[in-house]
Coordinates of C-alpha atoms and ligand atoms in Angstrom, one line a residue:
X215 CA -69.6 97.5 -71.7
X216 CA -70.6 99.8 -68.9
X217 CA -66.8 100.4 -67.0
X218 CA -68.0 102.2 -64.5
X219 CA -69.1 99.3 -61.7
X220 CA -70.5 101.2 -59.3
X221 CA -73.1 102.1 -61.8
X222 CA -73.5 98.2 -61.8
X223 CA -73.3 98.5 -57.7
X224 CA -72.0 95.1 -57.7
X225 CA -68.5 96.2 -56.1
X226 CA -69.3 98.7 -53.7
X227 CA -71.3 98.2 -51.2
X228 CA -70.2 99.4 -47.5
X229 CA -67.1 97.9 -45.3
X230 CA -68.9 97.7 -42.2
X231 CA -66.8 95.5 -39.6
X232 CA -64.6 94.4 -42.5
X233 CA -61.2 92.7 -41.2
X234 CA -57.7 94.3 -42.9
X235 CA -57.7 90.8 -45.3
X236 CA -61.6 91.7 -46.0
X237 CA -60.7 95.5 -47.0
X238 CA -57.9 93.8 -48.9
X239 CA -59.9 91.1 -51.0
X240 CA -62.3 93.9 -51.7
X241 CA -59.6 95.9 -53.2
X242 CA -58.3 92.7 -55.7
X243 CA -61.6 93.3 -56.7
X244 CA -61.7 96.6 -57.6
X245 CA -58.2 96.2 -59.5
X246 CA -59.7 93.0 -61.6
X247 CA -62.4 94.9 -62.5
X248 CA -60.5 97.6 -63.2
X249 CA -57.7 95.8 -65.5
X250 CA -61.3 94.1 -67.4
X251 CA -62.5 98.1 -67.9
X252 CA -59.0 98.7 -69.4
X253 CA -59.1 96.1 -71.9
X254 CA -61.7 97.4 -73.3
X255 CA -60.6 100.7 -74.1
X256 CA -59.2 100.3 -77.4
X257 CA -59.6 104.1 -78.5
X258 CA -59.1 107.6 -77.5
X259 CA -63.1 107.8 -76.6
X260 CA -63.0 104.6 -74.6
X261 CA -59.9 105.6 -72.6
X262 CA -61.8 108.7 -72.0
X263 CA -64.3 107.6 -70.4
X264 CA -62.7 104.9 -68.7
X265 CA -60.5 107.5 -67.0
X266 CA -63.5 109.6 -66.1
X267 CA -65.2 106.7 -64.9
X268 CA -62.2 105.7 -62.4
X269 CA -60.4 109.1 -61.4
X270 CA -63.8 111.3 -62.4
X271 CA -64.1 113.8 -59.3
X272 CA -67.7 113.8 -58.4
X273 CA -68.3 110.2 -59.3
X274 CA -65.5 108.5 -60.5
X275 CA -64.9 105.3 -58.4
X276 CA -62.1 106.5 -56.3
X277 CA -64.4 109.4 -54.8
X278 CA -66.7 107.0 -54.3
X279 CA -64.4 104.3 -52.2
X280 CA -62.9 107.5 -50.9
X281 CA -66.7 108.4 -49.4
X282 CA -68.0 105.0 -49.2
X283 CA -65.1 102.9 -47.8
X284 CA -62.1 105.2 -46.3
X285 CA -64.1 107.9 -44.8
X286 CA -66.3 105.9 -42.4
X287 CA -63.6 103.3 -41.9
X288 CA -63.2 103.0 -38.5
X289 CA -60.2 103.7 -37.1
X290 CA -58.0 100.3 -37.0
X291 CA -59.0 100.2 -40.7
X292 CA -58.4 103.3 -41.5
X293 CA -54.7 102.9 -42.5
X294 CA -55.1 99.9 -44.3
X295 CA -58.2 101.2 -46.3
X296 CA -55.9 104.5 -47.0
X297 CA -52.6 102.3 -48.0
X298 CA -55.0 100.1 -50.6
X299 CA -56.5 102.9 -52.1
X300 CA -53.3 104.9 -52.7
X301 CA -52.1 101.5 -54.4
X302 CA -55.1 101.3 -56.3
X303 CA -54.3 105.1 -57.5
X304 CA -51.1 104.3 -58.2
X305 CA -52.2 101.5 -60.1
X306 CA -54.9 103.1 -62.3
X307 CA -52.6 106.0 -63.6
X308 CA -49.9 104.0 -64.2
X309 CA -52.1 101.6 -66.3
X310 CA -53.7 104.8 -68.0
X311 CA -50.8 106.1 -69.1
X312 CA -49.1 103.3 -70.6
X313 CA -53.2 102.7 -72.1
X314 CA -52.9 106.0 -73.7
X315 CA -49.5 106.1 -75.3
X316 CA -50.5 102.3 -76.4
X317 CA -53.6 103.8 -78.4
X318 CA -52.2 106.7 -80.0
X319 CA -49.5 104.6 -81.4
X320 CA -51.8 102.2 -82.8
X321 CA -53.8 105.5 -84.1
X322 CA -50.9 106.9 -85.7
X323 CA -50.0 103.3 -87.4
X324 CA -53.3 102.8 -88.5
X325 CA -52.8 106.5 -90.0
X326 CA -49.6 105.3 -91.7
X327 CA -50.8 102.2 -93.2
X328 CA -53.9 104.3 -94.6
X329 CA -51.4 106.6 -96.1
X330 CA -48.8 104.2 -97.5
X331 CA -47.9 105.1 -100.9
X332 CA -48.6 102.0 -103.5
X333 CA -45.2 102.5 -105.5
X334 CA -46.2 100.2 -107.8
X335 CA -48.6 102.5 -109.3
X336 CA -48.0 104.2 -112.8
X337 CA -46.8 107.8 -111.7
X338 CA -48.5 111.2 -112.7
X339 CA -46.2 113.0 -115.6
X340 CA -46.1 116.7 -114.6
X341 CA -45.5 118.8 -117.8
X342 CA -41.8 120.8 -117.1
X343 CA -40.7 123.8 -118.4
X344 CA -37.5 124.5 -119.8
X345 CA -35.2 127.6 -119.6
X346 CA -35.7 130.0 -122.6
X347 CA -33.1 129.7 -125.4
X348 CA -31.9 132.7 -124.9
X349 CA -31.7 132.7 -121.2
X350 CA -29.2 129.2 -121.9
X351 CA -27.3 131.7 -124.3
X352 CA -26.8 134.0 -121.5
X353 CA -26.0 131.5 -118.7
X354 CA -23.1 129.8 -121.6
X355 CA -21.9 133.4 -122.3
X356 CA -21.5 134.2 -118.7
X357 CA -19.8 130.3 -117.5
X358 CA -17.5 131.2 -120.6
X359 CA -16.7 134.9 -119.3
X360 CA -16.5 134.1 -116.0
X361 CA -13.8 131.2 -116.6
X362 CA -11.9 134.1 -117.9
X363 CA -11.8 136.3 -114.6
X364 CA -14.4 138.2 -115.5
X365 CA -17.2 139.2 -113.7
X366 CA -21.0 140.1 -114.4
X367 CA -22.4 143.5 -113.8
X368 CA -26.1 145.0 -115.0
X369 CA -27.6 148.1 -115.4
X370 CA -30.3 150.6 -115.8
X371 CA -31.8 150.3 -118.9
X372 CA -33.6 153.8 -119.1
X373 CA -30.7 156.1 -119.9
X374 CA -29.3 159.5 -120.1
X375 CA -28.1 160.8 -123.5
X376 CA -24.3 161.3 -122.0
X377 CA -23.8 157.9 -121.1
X378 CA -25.4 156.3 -124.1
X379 CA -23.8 158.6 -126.7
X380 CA -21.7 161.2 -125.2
X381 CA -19.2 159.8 -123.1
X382 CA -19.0 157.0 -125.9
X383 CA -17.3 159.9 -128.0
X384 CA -20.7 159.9 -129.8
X385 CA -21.9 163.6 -130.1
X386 CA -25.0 165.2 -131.2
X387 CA -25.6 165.0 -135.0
X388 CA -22.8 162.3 -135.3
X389 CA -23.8 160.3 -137.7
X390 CA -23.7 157.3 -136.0
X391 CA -26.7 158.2 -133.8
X392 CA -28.8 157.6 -136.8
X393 CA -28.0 153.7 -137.0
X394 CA -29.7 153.5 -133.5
X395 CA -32.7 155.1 -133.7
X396 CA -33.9 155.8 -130.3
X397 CA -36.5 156.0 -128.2
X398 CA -36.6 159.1 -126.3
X399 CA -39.1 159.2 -122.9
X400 CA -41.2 162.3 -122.4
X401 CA -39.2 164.7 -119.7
X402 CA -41.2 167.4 -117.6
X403 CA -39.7 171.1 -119.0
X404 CA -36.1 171.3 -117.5
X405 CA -35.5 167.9 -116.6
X406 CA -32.5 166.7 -118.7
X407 CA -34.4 163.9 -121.3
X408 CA -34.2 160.3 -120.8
X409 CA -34.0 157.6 -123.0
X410 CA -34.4 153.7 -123.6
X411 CA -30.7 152.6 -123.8
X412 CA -29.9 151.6 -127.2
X413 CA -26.8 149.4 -126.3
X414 CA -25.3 147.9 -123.4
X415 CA -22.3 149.7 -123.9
X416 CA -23.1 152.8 -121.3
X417 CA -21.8 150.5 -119.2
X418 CA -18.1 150.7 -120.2
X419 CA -18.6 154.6 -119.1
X420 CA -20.6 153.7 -115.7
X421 CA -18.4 151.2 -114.9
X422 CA -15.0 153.2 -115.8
X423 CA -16.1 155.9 -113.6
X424 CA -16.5 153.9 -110.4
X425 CA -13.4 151.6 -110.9
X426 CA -9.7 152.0 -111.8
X427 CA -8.2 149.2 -113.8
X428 CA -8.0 146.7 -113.8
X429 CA -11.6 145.9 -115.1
X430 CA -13.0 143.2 -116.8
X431 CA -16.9 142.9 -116.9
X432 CA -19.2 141.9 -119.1
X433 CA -22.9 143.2 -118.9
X434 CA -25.6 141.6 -119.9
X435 CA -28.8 143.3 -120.6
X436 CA -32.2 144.4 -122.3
X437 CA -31.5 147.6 -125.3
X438 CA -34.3 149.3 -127.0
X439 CA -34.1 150.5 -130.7
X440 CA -37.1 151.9 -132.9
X441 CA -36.2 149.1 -135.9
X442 CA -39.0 147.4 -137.4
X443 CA -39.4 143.5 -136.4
X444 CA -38.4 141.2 -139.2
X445 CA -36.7 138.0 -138.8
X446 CA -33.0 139.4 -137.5
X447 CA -34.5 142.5 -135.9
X448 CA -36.6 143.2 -132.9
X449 CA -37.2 146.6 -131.2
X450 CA -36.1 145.1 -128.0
X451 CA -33.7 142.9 -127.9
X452 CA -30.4 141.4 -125.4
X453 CA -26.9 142.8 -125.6
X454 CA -23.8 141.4 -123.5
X455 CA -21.3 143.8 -123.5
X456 CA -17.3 142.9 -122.8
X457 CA -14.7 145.5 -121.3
X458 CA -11.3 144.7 -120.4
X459 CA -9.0 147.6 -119.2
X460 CA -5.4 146.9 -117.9
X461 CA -1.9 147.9 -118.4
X462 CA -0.6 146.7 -121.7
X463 CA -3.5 145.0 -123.0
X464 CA -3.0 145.0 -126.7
X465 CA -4.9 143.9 -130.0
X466 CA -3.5 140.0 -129.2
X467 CA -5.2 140.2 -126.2
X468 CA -8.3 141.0 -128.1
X469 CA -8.2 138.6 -131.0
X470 CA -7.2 135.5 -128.5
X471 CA -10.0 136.2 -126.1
X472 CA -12.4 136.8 -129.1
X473 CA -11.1 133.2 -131.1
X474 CA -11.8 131.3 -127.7
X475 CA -15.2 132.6 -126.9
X476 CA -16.3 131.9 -130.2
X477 CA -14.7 128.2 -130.4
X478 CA -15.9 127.6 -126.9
X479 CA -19.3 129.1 -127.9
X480 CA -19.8 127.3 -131.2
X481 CA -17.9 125.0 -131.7
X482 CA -13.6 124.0 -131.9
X483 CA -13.7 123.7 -135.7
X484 CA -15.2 127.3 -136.0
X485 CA -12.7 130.0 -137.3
X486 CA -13.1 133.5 -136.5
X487 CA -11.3 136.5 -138.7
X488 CA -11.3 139.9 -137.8
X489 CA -13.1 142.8 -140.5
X490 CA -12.0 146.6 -140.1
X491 CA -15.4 148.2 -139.0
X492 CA -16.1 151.4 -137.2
X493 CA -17.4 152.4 -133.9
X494 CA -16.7 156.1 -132.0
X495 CA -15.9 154.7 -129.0
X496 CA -12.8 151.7 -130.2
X497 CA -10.2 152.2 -132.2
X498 CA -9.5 150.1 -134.3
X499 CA -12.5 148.8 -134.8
X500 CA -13.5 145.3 -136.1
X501 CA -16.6 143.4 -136.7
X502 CA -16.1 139.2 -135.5
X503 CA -17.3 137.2 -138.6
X504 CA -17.2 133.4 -138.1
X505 CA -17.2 130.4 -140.2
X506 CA -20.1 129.9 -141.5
X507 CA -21.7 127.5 -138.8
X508 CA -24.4 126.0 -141.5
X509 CA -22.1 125.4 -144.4
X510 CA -19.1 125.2 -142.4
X511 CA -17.4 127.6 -145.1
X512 CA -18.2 125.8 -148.5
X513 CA -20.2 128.6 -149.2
X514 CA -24.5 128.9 -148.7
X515 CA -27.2 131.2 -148.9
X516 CA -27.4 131.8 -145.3
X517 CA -24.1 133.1 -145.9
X518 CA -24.5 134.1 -149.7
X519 CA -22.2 132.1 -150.4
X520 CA -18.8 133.8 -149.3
X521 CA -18.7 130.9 -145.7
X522 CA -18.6 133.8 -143.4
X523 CA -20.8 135.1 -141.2
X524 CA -21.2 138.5 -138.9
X525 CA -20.9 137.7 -135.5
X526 CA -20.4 140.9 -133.0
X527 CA -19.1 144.4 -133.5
X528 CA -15.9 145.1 -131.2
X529 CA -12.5 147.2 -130.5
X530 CA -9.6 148.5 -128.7
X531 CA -11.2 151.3 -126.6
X532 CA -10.7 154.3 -128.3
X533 CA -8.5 156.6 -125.7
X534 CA -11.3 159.3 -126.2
X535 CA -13.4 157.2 -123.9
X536 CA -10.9 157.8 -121.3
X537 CA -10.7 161.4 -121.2
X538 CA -14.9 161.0 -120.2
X539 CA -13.7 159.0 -117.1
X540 CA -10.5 160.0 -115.7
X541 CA -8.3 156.9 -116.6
X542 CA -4.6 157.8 -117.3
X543 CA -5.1 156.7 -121.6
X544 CA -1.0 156.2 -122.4
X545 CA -0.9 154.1 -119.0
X546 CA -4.0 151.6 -119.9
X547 CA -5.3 150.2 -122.7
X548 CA -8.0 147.7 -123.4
X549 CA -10.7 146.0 -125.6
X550 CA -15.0 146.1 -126.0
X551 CA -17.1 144.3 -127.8
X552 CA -21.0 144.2 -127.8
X553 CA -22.4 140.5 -128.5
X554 CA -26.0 140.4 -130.2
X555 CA -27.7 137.9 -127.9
X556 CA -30.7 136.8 -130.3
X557 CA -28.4 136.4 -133.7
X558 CA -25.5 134.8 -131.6
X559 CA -28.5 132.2 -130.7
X560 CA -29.8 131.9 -133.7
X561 CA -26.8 130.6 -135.1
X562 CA -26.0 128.1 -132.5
X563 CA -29.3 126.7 -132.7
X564 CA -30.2 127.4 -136.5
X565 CA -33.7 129.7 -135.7
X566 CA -34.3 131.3 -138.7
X567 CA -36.9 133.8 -137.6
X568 CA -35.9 136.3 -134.1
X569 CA -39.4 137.0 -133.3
X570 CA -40.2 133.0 -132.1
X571 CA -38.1 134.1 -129.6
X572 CA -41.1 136.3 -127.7
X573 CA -44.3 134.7 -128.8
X574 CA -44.1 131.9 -126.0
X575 CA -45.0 129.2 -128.2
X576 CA -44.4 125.8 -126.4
X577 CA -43.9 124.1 -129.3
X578 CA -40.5 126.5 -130.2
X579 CA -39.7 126.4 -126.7
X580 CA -40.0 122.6 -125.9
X581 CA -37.3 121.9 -127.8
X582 CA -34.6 123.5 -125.9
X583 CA -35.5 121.4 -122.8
Ligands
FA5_764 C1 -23.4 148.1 -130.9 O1 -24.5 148.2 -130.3 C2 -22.1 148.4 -130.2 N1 -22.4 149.0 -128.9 C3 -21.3 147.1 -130.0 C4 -19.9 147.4 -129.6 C5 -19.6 147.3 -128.2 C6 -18.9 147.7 -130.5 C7 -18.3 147.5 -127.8 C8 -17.6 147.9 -130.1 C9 -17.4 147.8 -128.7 P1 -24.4 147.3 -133.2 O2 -25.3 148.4 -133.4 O3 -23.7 146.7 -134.3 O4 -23.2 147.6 -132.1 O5 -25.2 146.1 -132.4 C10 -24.5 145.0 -131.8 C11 -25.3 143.7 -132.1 O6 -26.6 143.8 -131.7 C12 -25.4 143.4 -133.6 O7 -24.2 142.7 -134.0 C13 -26.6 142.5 -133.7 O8 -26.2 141.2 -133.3 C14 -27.4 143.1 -132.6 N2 -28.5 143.9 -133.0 C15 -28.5 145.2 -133.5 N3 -29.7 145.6 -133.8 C16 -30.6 144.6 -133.5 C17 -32.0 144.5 -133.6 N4 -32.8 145.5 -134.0 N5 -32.5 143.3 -133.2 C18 -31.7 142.3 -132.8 N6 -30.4 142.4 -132.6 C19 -29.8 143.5 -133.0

């Protein structure tokens, strides 16, 4: 449909000696046809050009009663042509605007009803990932730690040679140096040599000299050693290490904290006893060894037989260590210990070979979703 009448030139032919109820018929007119031309705008392209075609400047049909009807109205006429065609106005935008809203509501409905989700339909199974074993070692060690007061501190894993050995009461040509072989990183002539950490414990020093007790951290982090791979070595591999420094903190301290990590890490029928070891940097020292967690202590070949197994290295801190950071050694006391993050995993979750860990196989790693 054309909805432009005057096109038509049905509607809008001159007033000429029109009375006041003429001028006012000829208006109802206008309006009828008008409300016919809305009906038939049913989308946004319709409305357009039904708005053009009744408010259009140049030739819209308001200019044209505007030319045709008010402006040569003679006078008596004149304010009753004017009043009906500011009604009409009136009447036209009004009945656009509630046109327009009306269509773009049905637009966005008819958008929404395209769109509508069938929920009936089988959904899509999008393959998930799952965090790494030893990342959920990590996270347990940490909730267990942190329940304890402790916090969580890291640090650089590139070295110097006082805070890996030194301060740890380890000097040069000590043999202990030789159990971690290390990797040294080429230093221009003059600068002092760096070096791949090759524990986490550095961090006892680093940590001692920025705080007074009391401390209790544990550090969890990436260590470097130049040991062939086999299945209980790798030359990277994850440490956590545990300091806690206070006013009489003795060995009891030690052995309770140790016995309820290890029970809350593997388990309440696990026992834990306590071997004499030695490290330079605790005295005494001890290494953790657990019931065995495959046998349960009857004796296996996991743990040839004798139903204990090596779980961590750890100590009093040896008052030596002090004297490299300042703390007052017949006023404090404390314990360390350094927890192996792949072996302490492989025993929870019986992995018998430490280099699955780092060959991202997703058929190893699916089943610690
Ligand atoms: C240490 O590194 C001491 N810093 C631990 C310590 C801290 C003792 C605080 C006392 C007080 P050790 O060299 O034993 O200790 O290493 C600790 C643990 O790291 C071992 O028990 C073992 O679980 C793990 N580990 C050692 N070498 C490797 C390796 N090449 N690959 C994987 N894990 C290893």
């Amino acid at each position: 449909m054309d909805p432009n009448p005057i096109s038509t030139g049905k509607i809008l032919s001159p007033l000429d000696a029109a009375t006041p109820e003429q001028v006012a018929a000829r208006f109802g007119e206008l309006r009828k046809q008008f409300d016919q031309d809305t009906a038939g705008a049913t989308d946004e392209n319709g409305w357009k050009s039904l708005r053009d075609a009744w408010l259009g400047r140049k030739s819209g049909v308001l200019t044209q009663v505007t030319d045709t009807w008010l402006k040569p109205s003679k006078p008596e006429l004149k304010r009753a042509v004017g009043q009906s065609l500011n009604e009409l106005k009136a009447h036209i935008e009004a009945a656009l605007e509630s046109r327009r809203v009306a269509i773009e509501a049905a637009a966005e409905q008819s958008v929404l009803a395209r769109e509508r989700e069938d929920l009936s339909l089988p959904g899509v199974a999008r393959p998930l990932g799952s965090r790494h074993p030893l990342r959920q070692t990590f996270e347990e060690i940490e909730r267990i730690f942190l329940s304890l007061g402790y916090s969580v501190v890291s640090g650089p894993e590139m070295e110097t040679p006082y805070y890996n050995f030194e301060a740890l009461h380890i000097p040069e040509h000590h043999p202990a140096r030789d159990n971690m072989d290390t990797f040294y990183m080429a230093a221009p002539q003059g600068a002092s040599p760096l070096l791949l950490r090759t524990h986490t414990s550095p961090m006892q020093v680093r940590t001692m000299e920025k705080q007074q007790p009391p401390v209790r951290i544990i550090v969890p982090g990436k260590v470097y050693r130049r040991d062939n791979p086999d299945a209980t070595h790798g030359f990277m591999f994850h440490q956590i290490e545990g300091l806690a420094v206070d006013t009489d903190i003795t060995f009891c301290d030690f052995k309770g904290t140790v016995e309820y990590f290890v029970r809350e890490f593997l388990g309440p029928k696990i026992k834990t006893r306590l071997r004499p070891s030695y490290f330079p940097f605790t005295e005494p020292s001890v290494e953790v060894d657990a019931t065995c967690v495959f046998c349960g202590g009857k004796g296996c070949n996991v743990c040839k037989q004798s139903g204990w197994i090596e779980l961590f290295g750890a100590g009093m801190v040896d008052p030596a260590v002090y004297g490299f950071v300042n703390y007052d050694a017949k006023r404090y006391s404390g314990f360390a210990f350094g927890l192996g993050v792949e072996r302490l995993t492989q025993l929870k979750y019986n992995i018998n070979d430490l280099q699955l860990y780092f060959q991202n196989d997703v058929r190893f790693l699916r089943q610690f979703a």
